[in-house]
């Protein structure tokens, strides 16, 4: 087992996901397999998910559990059905044992040390709570999950692994209980709008590490440092994606089938800009800019079913059906591309202006963007917290 955990740590280090050697010892003291159910679904980073069963195929089970880039999906549809015993591929995962390649960079970003009081939002299987217990001490960790069934299984997993954090069930977006203030908050679910109540429960100088998942983007690692004036600020630190905080799922809840089909009432125009640029520009800087300049909008690029090279970029307000939308059809060799837009907002025009603004800024990379949270809300900034990125 020690060799298996060491091999996982070596792979994490080789991928740049583990840079602080002290976390190797923590990983060794909190074996990941103690938090994985015998039957689940493995979700590798670069392939389709597949069912794993420790009894029927133990080799595949062990490999999936200790593969750095693989998450183990443990609940679907909020537990409406027992998917562990099912033979079909479930549709909507709602809890998991997150991939080490995602978990460790967040822990390094938070940088907890012994004796700090830590709130762990999203207990899941309990693995991250166990890692935090090993780092700061059981008595200093409070972990909360909204799902009673998930929380009960996490409690059993943590007990078997020998850890005793304080576990709570509830919605961390609105109720953190009556515990004293925290030094750190570690969040394992995607957040679009950071609840200001988290800042209110923090000591000055504390930090919140969380996956910021605005509508336009996949998601980012963020550490917000809490200042004495009640604000919190920090830079975007890299890409990351998690299942959404349940109360904010609406920001990610629009399935492909709800993207508009042919709608009779729309405004037609053309553009000379290749719409694929909004989807294929690497690095994350453009996505961050679009999140601030074109707020509340999701994007998707659909390729033609035939290998013609044709594609359609869709933009849709995150409020879902009934909101504004736009589509831009790309065709190889065309001098102009057809645009259709409907609703109160002209989403393609907003997106085109935003892309050009990003170019004028000099194509700033992801690390130049940051977030600030105040009692009035949150805003994205470029280079300096005073330079707000506004539509």
XYZ file of N, CA, C and O in Angstrom, residues 37-42 49-53 56 72-95:
144
model
N -16.152 3.410 -2.394
C -17.079 2.283 -2.255
C -16.646 1.113 -3.121
O -15.929 1.289 -4.112
N -17.068 -0.100 -2.786
C -16.659 -1.271 -3.571
C -17.203 -1.265 -4.993
O -16.591 -1.841 -5.889
N -18.349 -0.627 -5.198
C -18.923 -0.520 -6.540
C -19.195 0.949 -6.819
O -19.847 1.631 -6.019
N -18.674 1.450 -7.924
C -18.836 2.869 -8.248
C -18.547 3.048 -9.737
O -18.435 2.070 -10.491
N -18.440 4.305 -10.149
C -18.076 4.622 -11.521
C -16.795 5.445 -11.511
O -16.688 6.433 -10.785
N -15.821 5.024 -12.305
C -14.581 5.771 -12.450
C -14.750 6.788 -13.567
O -15.308 6.486 -14.623
N -16.424 7.514 -18.583
C -16.481 6.871 -17.279
C -16.886 5.413 -17.434
O -17.532 5.011 -18.404
N -16.489 4.606 -16.450
C -16.753 3.173 -16.526
C -16.989 2.631 -15.118
O -16.524 3.191 -14.118
N -17.713 1.543 -15.044
C -18.090 0.957 -13.760
C -16.926 0.163 -13.191
O -16.234 -0.560 -13.915
N -16.692 0.289 -11.882
C -15.664 -0.493 -11.210
C -16.308 -1.289 -10.079
O -17.237 -0.828 -9.420
N -15.794 -2.493 -9.872
C -16.346 -3.404 -8.869
C -15.168 -4.125 -8.213
O -14.465 -4.903 -8.865
N -15.550 -8.085 -8.482
C -15.491 -8.713 -9.799
C -14.175 -8.442 -10.518
O -13.693 -9.284 -11.268
N -13.828 9.143 -8.586
C -14.704 7.999 -8.365
C -16.091 8.538 -8.032
O -16.283 9.159 -6.985
N -17.036 8.331 -8.926
C -18.385 8.864 -8.758
C -19.174 7.962 -7.833
O -19.278 6.754 -8.064
N -19.735 8.543 -6.788
C -20.350 7.749 -5.719
C -21.841 7.983 -5.549
O -22.504 7.247 -4.827
N -22.377 9.025 -6.183
C -23.823 9.263 -6.106
C -24.299 9.915 -7.392
O -23.569 10.687 -8.013
N -25.531 9.582 -7.782
C -26.125 10.152 -8.986
C -27.543 10.613 -8.686
O -28.247 10.014 -7.878
N -27.924 11.701 -9.351
C -29.296 12.211 -9.198
C -29.680 12.384 -7.737
O -30.801 12.048 -7.326
N -28.752 12.886 -6.935
C -28.982 13.136 -5.507
C -29.431 11.884 -4.755
O -30.179 11.959 -3.775
N -28.969 10.739 -5.222
C -29.300 9.493 -4.541
C -30.663 8.955 -4.863
O -31.171 8.072 -4.141
N -31.293 9.431 -5.940
C -32.641 8.965 -6.284
C -32.656 7.490 -6.628
O -33.671 6.818 -6.479
N -31.528 6.961 -7.082
C -31.443 5.536 -7.401
C -30.077 5.034 -6.984
O -29.107 5.779 -6.923
N -29.995 3.769 -6.676
C -28.726 3.159 -6.299
C -27.971 2.800 -7.563
O -28.194 1.755 -8.161
N -27.072 3.705 -7.994
C -26.370 3.490 -9.257
C -25.186 2.547 -9.123
O -24.667 2.054 -10.105
N -24.746 2.298 -7.898
C -23.592 1.432 -7.737
C -23.827 0.042 -8.275
O -22.926 -0.603 -8.799
N -25.062 -0.437 -8.176
C -25.369 -1.780 -8.635
C -25.928 -1.803 -10.041
O -26.263 -2.850 -10.568
N -26.060 -0.637 -10.658
C -26.649 -0.574 -11.986
C -25.622 -0.923 -13.055
O -24.428 -0.777 -12.870
N -26.111 -1.397 -14.184
C -25.210 -1.735 -15.277
C -25.164 -0.622 -16.319
O -24.301 -0.624 -17.182
N -26.078 0.316 -16.264
C -26.070 1.410 -17.234
C -25.192 2.555 -16.718
O -24.913 2.657 -15.539
N -24.784 3.416 -17.633
C -23.981 4.568 -17.271
C -24.915 5.669 -16.767
O -25.726 6.184 -17.522
N -24.838 6.046 -15.515
C -25.746 7.064 -14.986
C -25.499 8.426 -15.637
O -24.414 8.706 -16.141
N -26.486 9.305 -15.548
C -26.412 10.560 -16.282
C -25.846 11.712 -15.467
O -24.985 12.444 -15.939
N -26.320 11.935 -14.252
C -25.957 13.143 -13.520
C -25.259 12.786 -12.208
O -25.914 12.436 -11.225
N -23.946 12.845 -12.129
C -23.247 12.590 -10.866
C -23.459 13.738 -9.894
O -23.427 14.912 -10.273
N -23.681 13.421 -8.625
C -23.945 14.454 -7.616
C -23.058 14.339 -6.384
O -23.168 15.148 -5.469
N -22.185 13.358 -6.324
C -21.178 13.291 -5.266
C -20.061 12.375 -5.737
O -20.295 11.466 -6.550
